[in-house]
mmCIF file of C-alpha atoms and ligand atoms in Angstrom:
data_model
loop_
_atom_site.group_PDB
_atom_site.id
_atom_site.type_symbol
_atom_site.label_atom_id
_atom_site.label_comp_id
_atom_site.label_asym_id
_atom_site.label_seq_id
_atom_site.Cartn_x
_atom_site.Cartn_y
_atom_site.Cartn_z
ATOM 1 C CA MET A 1423 7.370 94.763 141.855
ATOM 2 C CA LYS A 1424 10.008 96.297 139.608
ATOM 3 C CA ASP A 1425 8.295 94.891 136.489
ATOM 4 C CA LYS A 1426 4.974 96.363 137.519
ATOM 5 C CA ILE A 1427 6.483 99.778 138.216
ATOM 6 C CA THR A 1428 8.377 99.717 134.944
ATOM 7 C CA LYS A 1429 5.064 99.232 133.129
ATOM 8 C CA ILE A 1430 3.641 102.441 134.507
ATOM 9 C CA ILE A 1431 6.753 104.607 134.097
ATOM 10 C CA ARG A 1432 6.706 106.772 130.933
ATOM 11 C CA PRO A 1433 8.784 104.844 128.381
ATOM 12 C CA ASN A 1434 11.085 107.863 127.918
ATOM 13 C CA CYS A 1435 12.055 107.640 131.559
ATOM 14 C CA CYS A 1436 12.854 103.908 131.611
ATOM 15 C CA GLY A 1437 16.074 104.326 129.650
ATOM 16 C CA PHE A 1438 17.678 106.765 132.075
ATOM 17 C CA GLU A 1439 21.050 105.875 133.589
ATOM 18 C CA PRO A 1440 21.812 107.427 136.992
ATOM 19 C CA TYR A 1441 23.670 110.748 136.682
ATOM 20 C CA VAL A 1442 27.339 110.387 137.583
ATOM 21 C CA ALA A 1443 28.150 113.340 139.790
ATOM 22 C CA GLY A 1444 31.575 114.256 141.106
ATOM 23 C CA LYS A 1445 32.117 112.242 144.278
ATOM 24 C CA PRO A 1446 31.694 114.305 147.464
ATOM 25 C CA VAL A 1447 34.798 114.506 149.679
ATOM 26 C CA GLU A 1448 32.953 113.082 152.694
ATOM 27 C CA THR A 1449 31.877 109.993 150.750
ATOM 28 C CA LEU A 1450 35.443 109.175 149.764
ATOM 29 C CA LYS A 1451 36.703 109.794 153.305
ATOM 30 C CA ARG A 1452 34.180 107.245 154.522
ATOM 31 C CA GLU A 1453 35.012 104.740 151.805
ATOM 32 C CA LEU A 1454 38.807 104.837 151.933
ATOM 33 C CA GLY A 1455 39.623 106.232 155.350
ATOM 34 C CA LEU A 1456 41.998 108.737 153.752
ATOM 35 C CA LYS A 1457 42.860 111.908 155.635
ATOM 36 C CA LYS A 1458 43.812 114.252 152.831
ATOM 37 C CA ILE A 1459 41.305 114.357 150.035
ATOM 38 C CA ILE A 1460 40.846 117.027 147.403
ATOM 39 C CA LYS A 1461 37.935 117.396 144.998
ATOM 40 C CA ILE A 1462 38.806 118.942 141.678
ATOM 41 C CA ALA A 1463 35.918 117.333 139.833
ATOM 42 C CA SER A 1464 32.914 119.583 139.343
ATOM 43 C CA ASN A 1465 34.344 122.909 138.191
ATOM 44 C CA GLU A 1466 33.504 124.773 141.361
ATOM 45 C CA ASN A 1467 35.518 127.860 142.315
ATOM 46 C CA PRO A 1468 38.010 126.645 144.956
ATOM 47 C CA LEU A 1469 38.029 130.128 146.530
ATOM 48 C CA GLY A 1470 34.483 129.456 147.648
ATOM 49 C CA PRO A 1471 31.691 132.021 147.687
ATOM 50 C CA SER A 1472 32.080 135.773 148.046
ATOM 51 C CA LYS A 1473 32.328 136.866 151.708
ATOM 52 C CA LYS A 1474 29.403 139.165 150.977
ATOM 53 C CA ALA A 1475 27.340 136.188 149.883
ATOM 54 C CA VAL A 1476 28.082 134.347 153.113
ATOM 55 C CA LYS A 1477 27.017 137.406 155.083
ATOM 56 C CA ALA A 1478 23.809 137.745 153.060
ATOM 57 C CA ILE A 1479 23.000 134.105 153.745
ATOM 58 C CA LYS A 1480 23.557 134.550 157.482
ATOM 59 C CA ASP A 1481 21.431 137.693 157.482
ATOM 60 C CA ASN A 1482 18.593 135.779 155.868
ATOM 61 C CA LEU A 1483 18.745 132.594 157.904
ATOM 62 C CA ASP A 1484 15.891 133.547 160.214
ATOM 63 C CA LYS A 1485 13.654 134.287 157.224
ATOM 64 C CA ILE A 1486 13.679 130.785 155.834
ATOM 65 C CA PHE A 1487 10.230 130.004 157.231
ATOM 66 C CA PHE A 1488 8.889 132.346 154.539
ATOM 67 C CA TYR A 1489 8.506 131.197 150.957
ATOM 68 C CA PRO A 1490 11.028 132.885 148.684
ATOM 69 C CA ASP A 1491 9.996 135.799 146.467
ATOM 70 C CA SER A 1492 8.294 134.087 143.565
ATOM 71 C CA ASN A 1493 9.054 137.051 141.307
ATOM 72 C CA VAL A 1494 12.749 137.017 142.233
ATOM 73 C CA PHE A 1495 12.495 140.799 142.168
ATOM 74 C CA GLU A 1496 15.803 141.846 143.757
ATOM 75 C CA LEU A 1497 17.923 139.381 141.797
ATOM 76 C CA LYS A 1498 16.318 140.265 138.482
ATOM 77 C CA LYS A 1499 16.840 143.928 139.283
ATOM 78 C CA ALA A 1500 20.517 143.301 140.058
ATOM 79 C CA LEU A 1501 20.963 141.285 136.851
ATOM 80 C CA SER A 1502 19.149 143.969 134.873
ATOM 81 C CA GLU A 1503 21.511 146.647 136.194
ATOM 82 C CA ARG A 1504 24.585 144.510 135.664
ATOM 83 C CA TYR A 1505 23.791 143.483 132.096
ATOM 84 C CA ARG A 1506 21.748 146.520 131.007
ATOM 85 C CA LEU A 1507 18.748 144.536 129.848
ATOM 86 C CA PRO A 1508 15.132 144.976 130.969
ATOM 87 C CA THR A 1509 13.922 142.593 133.695
ATOM 88 C CA GLY A 1510 11.319 141.385 131.176
ATOM 89 C CA ASN A 1511 14.143 139.679 129.297
ATOM 90 C CA ILE A 1512 15.520 137.926 132.376
ATOM 91 C CA PHE A 1513 14.557 134.625 134.011
ATOM 92 C CA THR A 1514 16.054 132.563 136.804
ATOM 93 C CA GLY A 1515 16.131 128.935 137.825
ATOM 94 C CA ALA A 1516 17.557 126.471 140.325
ATOM 95 C CA GLY A 1517 20.843 126.324 138.449
ATOM 96 C CA GLY A 1518 21.555 126.014 134.752
ATOM 97 C CA ASP A 1519 20.492 122.450 135.163
ATOM 98 C CA GLU A 1520 16.913 123.366 135.954
ATOM 99 C CA ILE A 1521 16.938 125.991 133.210
ATOM 100 C CA ILE A 1522 17.772 123.282 130.668
ATOM 101 C CA GLU A 1523 14.842 121.238 131.920
ATOM 102 C CA LEU A 1524 12.452 124.210 131.997
ATOM 103 C CA LEU A 1525 13.279 124.969 128.367
ATOM 104 C CA ALA A 1526 12.840 121.334 127.336
ATOM 105 C CA LYS A 1527 9.447 121.132 129.050
ATOM 106 C CA LEU A 1528 8.333 124.373 127.465
ATOM 107 C CA PHE A 1529 9.382 123.615 123.897
ATOM 108 C CA PHE A 1530 10.078 119.961 123.109
ATOM 109 C CA ASN A 1531 7.395 117.822 121.469
ATOM 110 C CA PRO A 1532 7.948 114.144 120.615
ATOM 111 C CA GLU A 1533 8.094 114.967 116.894
ATOM 112 C CA ASP A 1534 10.768 117.641 117.352
ATOM 113 C CA GLU A 1535 14.436 117.217 116.561
ATOM 114 C CA ILE A 1536 17.016 118.827 118.811
ATOM 115 C CA VAL A 1537 20.548 119.355 117.522
ATOM 116 C CA ILE A 1538 23.352 118.765 120.038
ATOM 117 C CA SER A 1539 27.118 118.559 119.645
ATOM 118 C CA LYS A 1540 28.901 115.340 120.463
ATOM 119 C CA HIS A 1541 31.000 115.564 123.660
ATOM 120 C CA SER A 1542 28.928 118.453 125.001
ATOM 121 C CA PHE A 1543 27.134 118.659 128.355
ATOM 122 C CA VAL A 1544 25.245 115.397 129.029
ATOM 123 C CA ARG A 1545 22.237 117.145 130.546
ATOM 124 C CA TYR A 1546 20.976 118.278 127.127
ATOM 125 C CA GLY A 1547 20.571 114.735 125.856
ATOM 126 C CA MET A 1548 18.817 113.808 129.082
ATOM 127 C CA ALA A 1549 16.336 116.686 128.693
ATOM 128 C CA VAL A 1550 15.607 115.607 125.114
ATOM 129 C CA GLN A 1551 15.117 112.017 126.273
ATOM 130 C CA LEU A 1552 12.820 113.127 129.090
ATOM 131 C CA MET A 1553 10.490 114.806 126.608
ATOM 132 C CA GLY A 1554 10.657 111.957 124.097
ATOM 133 C CA SER A 1555 12.067 114.166 121.329
ATOM 134 C CA LYS A 1556 14.817 113.132 118.956
ATOM 135 C CA ALA A 1557 18.420 114.194 119.586
ATOM 136 C CA VAL A 1558 20.520 114.761 116.480
ATOM 137 C CA VAL A 1559 24.149 114.520 117.544
ATOM 138 C CA VAL A 1560 26.736 116.316 115.391
ATOM 139 C CA PRO A 1561 30.437 115.315 115.546
ATOM 140 C CA MET A 1562 32.922 117.905 116.741
ATOM 141 C CA LYS A 1563 35.426 119.834 114.653
ATOM 142 C CA ASN A 1564 39.039 118.736 115.197
ATOM 143 C CA GLY A 1565 37.727 116.351 117.816
ATOM 144 C CA PHE A 1566 36.961 118.871 120.556
ATOM 145 C CA THR A 1567 35.155 121.999 119.324
ATOM 146 C CA HIS A 1568 31.504 122.547 118.418
ATOM 147 C CA ASP A 1569 31.241 122.364 114.626
ATOM 148 C CA LEU A 1570 28.736 125.183 114.241
ATOM 149 C CA LYS A 1571 28.712 124.918 110.447
ATOM 150 C CA ALA A 1572 27.793 121.242 110.600
ATOM 151 C CA MET A 1573 25.264 121.936 113.353
ATOM 152 C CA ALA A 1574 23.495 124.531 111.194
ATOM 153 C CA LYS A 1575 23.512 122.026 108.325
ATOM 154 C CA ALA A 1576 21.967 119.371 110.589
ATOM 155 C CA CYS A 1577 18.904 121.584 111.068
ATOM 156 C CA ASN A 1578 15.832 120.775 109.006
ATOM 157 C CA LYS A 1579 12.096 121.462 109.070
ATOM 158 C CA LYS A 1580 11.722 119.405 112.243
ATOM 159 C CA THR A 1581 14.464 121.125 114.218
ATOM 160 C CA LYS A 1582 13.015 122.889 117.255
ATOM 161 C CA ALA A 1583 16.238 123.837 118.995
ATOM 162 C CA VAL A 1584 20.027 123.681 119.014
ATOM 163 C CA PHE A 1585 22.152 123.496 122.155
ATOM 164 C CA VAL A 1586 25.457 125.373 122.003
ATOM 165 C CA THR A 1587 27.846 125.288 124.972
ATOM 166 C CA ASN A 1588 30.337 128.116 124.885
ATOM 167 C CA PRO A 1589 32.858 127.334 126.180
ATOM 168 C CA ASN A 1590 32.092 123.653 126.109
ATOM 169 C CA ASN A 1591 32.073 121.349 129.095
ATOM 170 C CA PRO A 1592 33.981 118.956 129.180
ATOM 171 C CA THR A 1593 36.384 119.911 126.372
ATOM 172 C CA GLY A 1594 36.922 123.545 127.407
ATOM 173 C CA THR A 1595 36.992 124.743 123.796
ATOM 174 C CA TYR A 1596 35.060 127.770 122.567
ATOM 175 C CA ASN A 1597 33.530 129.146 119.406
ATOM 176 C CA THR A 1598 34.565 132.620 118.291
ATOM 177 C CA LYS A 1599 32.368 135.637 117.871
ATOM 178 C CA ALA A 1600 32.642 135.367 114.088
ATOM 179 C CA GLU A 1601 31.659 131.695 114.138
ATOM 180 C CA LEU A 1602 28.640 132.356 116.311
ATOM 181 C CA ALA A 1603 27.504 135.242 114.107
ATOM 182 C CA VAL A 1604 27.641 133.110 110.959
ATOM 183 C CA PHE A 1605 25.884 130.224 112.702
ATOM 184 C CA LEU A 1606 22.961 132.350 113.870
ATOM 185 C CA LYS A 1607 22.617 133.766 110.398
ATOM 186 C CA GLU A 1608 22.826 130.431 108.584
ATOM 187 C CA LEU A 1609 20.164 128.598 110.588
ATOM 188 C CA PRO A 1610 17.341 127.591 108.221
ATOM 189 C CA LEU A 1611 13.643 128.098 108.950
ATOM 190 C CA ASN A 1612 11.770 125.116 110.374
ATOM 191 C CA LYS A 1613 8.216 123.963 109.695
ATOM 192 C CA TYR A 1614 6.925 126.544 112.190
ATOM 193 C CA GLY A 1615 8.321 129.220 109.875
ATOM 194 C CA VAL A 1616 10.953 130.354 112.398
ATOM 195 C CA LYS A 1617 14.617 129.647 113.008
ATOM 196 C CA PRO A 1618 15.316 126.902 115.540
ATOM 197 C CA LEU A 1619 15.781 128.129 119.082
ATOM 198 C CA VAL A 1620 19.404 128.446 120.091
ATOM 199 C CA PHE A 1621 20.066 127.569 123.730
ATOM 200 C CA LEU A 1622 23.430 129.159 124.372
ATOM 201 C CA ASP A 1623 24.893 127.766 127.594
ATOM 202 C CA GLU A 1624 27.473 130.184 128.991
ATOM 203 C CA ALA A 1625 28.086 128.506 132.354
ATOM 204 C CA TYR A 1626 31.784 129.462 132.099
ATOM 205 C CA PHE A 1627 31.255 132.924 130.599
ATOM 206 C CA GLU A 1628 33.377 134.755 133.169
ATOM 207 C CA TYR A 1629 36.379 132.501 132.533
ATOM 208 C CA ALA A 1630 36.101 132.521 128.745
ATOM 209 C CA SER A 1631 35.532 136.266 128.548
ATOM 210 C CA LEU A 1632 39.287 136.695 129.091
ATOM 211 C CA LYS A 1633 39.737 135.504 125.478
ATOM 212 C CA LYS A 1634 39.642 138.336 122.966
ATOM 213 C CA ASP A 1635 37.479 136.662 120.326
ATOM 214 C CA TYR A 1636 35.078 134.975 122.742
ATOM 215 C CA PRO A 1637 31.548 136.243 122.106
ATOM 216 C CA ASP A 1638 29.202 137.657 124.729
ATOM 217 C CA GLY A 1639 25.922 135.953 123.814
ATOM 218 C CA LEU A 1640 23.946 138.926 125.109
ATOM 219 C CA GLU A 1641 25.188 141.064 122.229
ATOM 220 C CA PHE A 1642 23.331 138.795 119.821
ATOM 221 C CA LEU A 1643 19.967 138.878 121.587
ATOM 222 C CA LYS A 1644 18.620 141.964 119.887
ATOM 223 C CA ASP A 1645 18.911 140.574 116.370
ATOM 224 C CA ASN A 1646 18.037 136.983 117.241
ATOM 225 C CA PRO A 1647 14.698 136.496 119.011
ATOM 226 C CA ASN A 1648 15.317 132.729 118.779
ATOM 227 C CA LEU A 1649 18.364 133.025 121.055
ATOM 228 C CA ILE A 1650 18.247 132.099 124.741
ATOM 229 C CA VAL A 1651 21.428 132.699 126.736
ATOM 230 C CA PHE A 1652 21.883 131.240 130.200
ATOM 231 C CA ARG A 1653 24.538 131.346 132.901
ATOM 232 C CA THR A 1654 24.986 130.176 136.458
ATOM 233 C CA PHE A 1655 26.118 131.159 139.941
ATOM 234 C CA SER A 1656 27.606 127.678 140.409
ATOM 235 C CA LYS A 1657 30.964 128.239 138.785
ATOM 236 C CA VAL A 1658 33.024 131.411 139.267
ATOM 237 C CA TYR A 1659 30.529 132.804 141.812
ATOM 238 C CA GLY A 1660 31.050 129.785 144.042
ATOM 239 C CA LEU A 1661 27.390 129.102 144.867
ATOM 240 C CA ALA A 1662 26.975 125.594 143.410
ATOM 241 C CA GLY A 1663 25.444 124.259 146.602
ATOM 242 C CA LEU A 1664 22.658 126.854 146.547
ATOM 243 C CA ARG A 1665 21.388 126.101 143.033
ATOM 244 C CA VAL A 1666 20.820 129.344 141.155
ATOM 245 C CA GLY A 1667 21.169 130.254 137.511
ATOM 246 C CA TYR A 1668 19.776 132.904 135.174
ATOM 247 C CA GLY A 1669 19.002 133.472 131.541
ATOM 248 C CA PHE A 1670 18.126 136.071 128.939
ATOM 249 C CA ALA A 1671 15.573 135.761 126.158
ATOM 250 C CA ASP A 1672 12.888 137.486 124.177
ATOM 251 C CA GLU A 1673 10.239 138.774 126.593
ATOM 252 C CA CYS A 1674 7.507 136.525 125.146
ATOM 253 C CA ILE A 1675 9.676 133.490 125.845
ATOM 254 C CA VAL A 1676 10.481 134.746 129.340
ATOM 255 C CA ASP A 1677 6.746 135.208 129.928
ATOM 256 C CA TYR A 1678 6.082 131.535 129.111
ATOM 257 C CA ILE A 1679 9.012 130.352 131.212
ATOM 258 C CA GLU A 1680 7.619 132.364 134.114
ATOM 259 C CA ARG A 1681 4.203 130.764 133.770
ATOM 260 C CA THR A 1682 5.428 127.183 133.517
ATOM 261 C CA ARG A 1683 8.280 127.064 136.023
ATOM 262 C CA PRO A 1684 7.751 125.954 139.628
ATOM 263 C CA PRO A 1685 6.776 129.178 141.425
ATOM 264 C CA PHE A 1686 9.415 128.936 144.180
ATOM 265 C CA ASN A 1687 12.294 127.360 142.299
ATOM 266 C CA VAL A 1688 15.009 129.719 143.508
ATOM 267 C CA ASN A 1689 15.206 129.520 147.291
ATOM 268 C CA ILE A 1690 15.409 132.452 149.647
ATOM 269 C CA LEU A 1691 19.114 132.032 150.550
ATOM 270 C CA ALA A 1692 20.099 131.548 146.920
ATOM 271 C CA GLN A 1693 18.330 134.752 145.927
ATOM 272 C CA ALA A 1694 19.970 136.716 148.746
ATOM 273 C CA ALA A 1695 23.440 135.368 147.976
ATOM 274 C CA ALA A 1696 23.134 135.834 144.214
ATOM 275 C CA VAL A 1697 22.086 139.494 144.514
ATOM 276 C CA VAL A 1698 25.302 140.429 146.305
ATOM 277 C CA SER A 1699 27.505 138.010 144.355
ATOM 278 C CA ILE A 1700 26.680 139.574 141.010
ATOM 279 C CA LYS A 1701 27.953 142.892 142.381
ATOM 280 C CA ASP A 1702 31.184 141.485 143.834
ATOM 281 C CA LYS A 1703 33.408 141.980 140.812
ATOM 282 C CA GLU A 1704 36.572 141.593 142.888
ATOM 283 C CA HIS A 1705 35.657 138.045 143.795
ATOM 284 C CA VAL A 1706 35.023 137.162 140.157
ATOM 285 C CA LYS A 1707 38.387 138.656 139.215
ATOM 286 C CA LYS A 1708 40.139 136.541 141.833
ATOM 287 C CA GLY A 1709 38.452 133.418 140.513
ATOM 288 C CA GLN A 1710 39.389 134.261 136.923
ATOM 289 C CA LYS A 1711 42.992 134.879 137.877
ATOM 290 C CA LEU A 1712 43.289 131.722 139.933
ATOM 291 C CA ALA A 1713 41.989 129.634 137.033
ATOM 292 C CA LYS A 1714 44.330 131.353 134.566
ATOM 293 C CA THR A 1715 47.506 130.846 136.572
ATOM 294 C CA GLY A 1716 46.401 127.343 137.567
ATOM 295 C CA LYS A 1717 45.912 126.391 133.921
ATOM 296 C CA GLU A 1718 49.319 127.786 133.006
ATOM 297 C CA TYR A 1719 50.900 125.637 135.725
ATOM 298 C CA LEU A 1720 49.015 122.505 134.646
ATOM 299 C CA TYR A 1721 49.856 123.029 130.958
ATOM 300 C CA LYS A 1722 53.533 123.502 131.769
ATOM 301 C CA GLU A 1723 53.715 120.357 133.896
ATOM 302 C CA LEU A 1724 51.673 118.247 131.468
ATOM 303 C CA LYS A 1725 53.921 119.332 128.600
ATOM 304 C CA LYS A 1726 56.986 118.288 130.576
ATOM 305 C CA LEU A 1727 55.419 114.885 131.098
ATOM 306 C CA LYS A 1728 54.335 114.665 127.437
ATOM 307 C CA VAL A 1729 50.749 114.211 128.551
ATOM 308 C CA LYS A 1730 48.245 115.538 126.026
ATOM 309 C CA TYR A 1731 45.536 118.003 127.040
ATOM 310 C CA VAL A 1732 43.022 120.288 125.359
ATOM 311 C CA ASP A 1733 43.521 124.057 125.675
ATOM 312 C CA SER A 1734 40.684 125.316 127.842
ATOM 313 C CA ALA A 1735 38.834 128.626 128.017
ATOM 314 C CA ALA A 1736 37.188 127.515 131.257
ATOM 315 C CA ASN A 1737 38.321 126.482 134.755
ATOM 316 C CA PHE A 1738 38.947 122.844 133.931
ATOM 317 C CA VAL A 1739 41.226 120.882 131.624
ATOM 318 C CA LEU A 1740 40.575 117.723 129.660
ATOM 319 C CA VAL A 1741 43.624 115.517 130.076
ATOM 320 C CA ASN A 1742 44.600 112.475 128.015
ATOM 321 C CA VAL A 1743 45.686 109.564 130.160
ATOM 322 C CA SER A 1744 45.966 107.077 127.328
ATOM 323 C CA THR A 1745 48.572 104.929 129.074
ATOM 324 C CA LEU A 1746 45.531 104.057 131.158
ATOM 325 C CA LYS A 1747 41.818 104.189 130.429
ATOM 326 C CA GLY A 1748 40.225 107.344 131.833
ATOM 327 C CA LYS A 1749 38.163 105.283 134.231
ATOM 328 C CA ASP A 1750 41.156 103.356 135.594
ATOM 329 C CA PHE A 1751 43.126 106.562 135.989
ATOM 330 C CA PHE A 1752 40.148 108.086 137.803
ATOM 331 C CA LYS A 1753 40.067 105.096 140.181
ATOM 332 C CA ALA A 1754 43.818 105.227 140.773
ATOM 333 C CA MET A 1755 43.481 108.948 141.582
ATOM 334 C CA LEU A 1756 40.665 108.250 144.030
ATOM 335 C CA LYS A 1757 42.927 105.889 145.943
ATOM 336 C CA GLU A 1758 45.424 108.750 146.171
ATOM 337 C CA GLY A 1759 42.739 111.046 147.563
ATOM 338 C CA VAL A 1760 42.196 113.105 144.404
ATOM 339 C CA ILE A 1761 38.663 113.288 143.030
ATOM 340 C CA ILE A 1762 38.500 114.130 139.318
ATOM 341 C CA ARG A 1763 36.031 113.063 136.622
ATOM 342 C CA ALA A 1764 36.225 110.144 134.239
ATOM 343 C CA MET A 1765 34.650 110.933 130.889
ATOM 344 C CA ASP A 1766 32.947 107.687 129.881
ATOM 345 C CA GLU A 1767 29.479 109.224 129.678
ATOM 346 C CA TYR A 1768 30.952 111.744 127.227
ATOM 347 C CA GLU A 1769 32.459 108.924 125.161
ATOM 348 C CA LEU A 1770 35.949 110.258 125.864
ATOM 349 C CA TYR A 1771 37.330 107.009 127.235
ATOM 350 C CA ASP A 1772 41.029 108.002 127.231
ATOM 351 C CA TRP A 1773 40.432 111.309 128.997
ATOM 352 C CA VAL A 1774 39.698 112.768 132.395
ATOM 353 C CA ARG A 1775 38.484 116.244 133.313
ATOM 354 C CA VAL A 1776 40.324 118.098 136.040
ATOM 355 C CA THR A 1777 39.015 121.261 137.658
ATOM 356 C CA VAL A 1778 41.681 123.902 138.181
ATOM 357 C CA GLY A 1779 42.076 124.043 141.939
ATOM 358 C CA LEU A 1780 44.140 125.983 144.423
ATOM 359 C CA PRO A 1781 47.904 125.941 143.676
ATOM 360 C CA ALA A 1782 48.485 123.184 146.250
ATOM 361 C CA GLU A 1783 45.666 121.101 144.751
ATOM 362 C CA ASN A 1784 47.040 121.442 141.226
ATOM 363 C CA LYS A 1785 50.427 120.419 142.532
ATOM 364 C CA MET A 1786 49.015 117.386 144.295
ATOM 365 C CA PHE A 1787 47.226 116.368 141.094
ATOM 366 C CA ILE A 1788 50.458 116.545 139.090
ATOM 367 C CA GLN A 1789 52.387 114.627 141.751
ATOM 368 C CA LYS A 1790 49.827 111.835 141.845
ATOM 369 C CA LEU A 1791 49.597 111.793 138.057
ATOM 370 C CA LYS A 1792 53.357 111.234 137.850
ATOM 371 C CA LYS A 1793 53.125 108.424 140.364
ATOM 372 C CA ILE A 1794 50.219 106.697 138.594
ATOM 373 C CA ILE A 1795 51.751 106.997 135.133
ATOM 374 C CA ARG A 1796 55.092 105.651 136.343
ATOM 375 C CA LYS A 1797 53.368 102.693 137.915
ATOM 376 C CA ALA A 1798 51.379 101.999 134.737
ATOM 377 C CA GLU A 1799 54.536 102.060 132.643
ATOM 378 C CA ASP A 1800 56.408 99.627 134.916
HETATM 379 C C1 PLP I 2034 27.946 123.559 135.441
HETATM 380 C C2 PLP I 2034 27.227 123.679 134.181
HETATM 381 C C3 PLP I 2034 25.905 124.150 134.101
HETATM 382 C C4 PLP I 2034 25.070 124.613 135.218
HETATM 383 O O1 PLP I 2034 25.220 124.071 136.415
HETATM 384 P P1 PLP I 2034 24.234 124.484 137.559
HETATM 385 O O2 PLP I 2034 24.980 124.150 138.779
HETATM 386 O O3 PLP I 2034 22.999 123.644 137.392
HETATM 387 O O4 PLP I 2034 23.934 125.925 137.409
HETATM 388 C C5 PLP I 2034 25.325 124.272 132.868
HETATM 389 N N1 PLP I 2034 25.972 123.935 131.770
HETATM 390 C C6 PLP I 2034 27.218 123.487 131.798
HETATM 391 C C7 PLP I 2034 27.888 123.178 130.517
HETATM 392 C C8 PLP I 2034 27.885 123.322 132.997
HETATM 393 O O5 PLP I 2034 29.124 122.843 133.000
#
């Protein structure tokens, strides 16, 4: 049967590997029978959602027999007020993940080339593959940062779009305001007579915005109609389980996204929670602060242990575990009840990515890391 099915699947879809998601706590509990398990794997905010969001969800529970508002009116209004842009420039989706796919479906033809950075978010390559376009992968600068100069150079007549992750997942590095400005300017025209689209993924905007020279993508929208900026409620806002993200673009682009997206892609509870979350600045501040102090603790401890890591502008840290392979370290950590992420699908085989957790979680990670490294060195 499998052979027959494979024949009728679109060839682009046959090559897909299953997505490796961070392991849920309950799954590991079942598998290992461990009592204490922490998940610091998927860059969620360990403080959880805003209390106001939880209340909004409860208040809307008895409305879930209704379809959600297809126009996402209240959320767009709240985003418009928060970011001082007209609602006509704003779109939403079921997480940044769906936004990536919506953009790919809207723009990518098989003959198009899409420029991506090596070691950037795996979902871009998957979207390109889904549409049967060609991904052009550009090596990073100094190993871990988007090389925007090289990415602009990689653009040619066939280039439809460029994905830029700022800050990048999984390396945590960011490109400066000056770098982004030069990049947008340097992009050459393609065969359509326009600059390639720039999909600027700012999933960790709130964390990175603490850095002085980190650019706010929205400031570049006015002069760059080819720019699409998107963000998410999954990270600092603590709503990953609800699936809601948002983006900003030229109003013609937004109009096409609106026409092609599934009409009810952002569910009723997600809309209600997002509207109040965007206004809860205190909660965002707490999340930012927790990540900052958590990173400082991790850096200090890793330095003491002479374990290499990459400085991160986000709420996770890429850690070098070269005494072990990343995957083996990941497995050893699982046995200790700590869920992190191995980086094999990012071709970072000696590294793992650790989400900055609560102080006790960070401490547990360091303790277990010491134990595993000692054992490996014996
Ligand atoms: C987490 C993340 C997203 C979006 O995640 P959603 O949960 O789908 O909103 C997008 N891009 C990057 C780089 C991410 O790390």
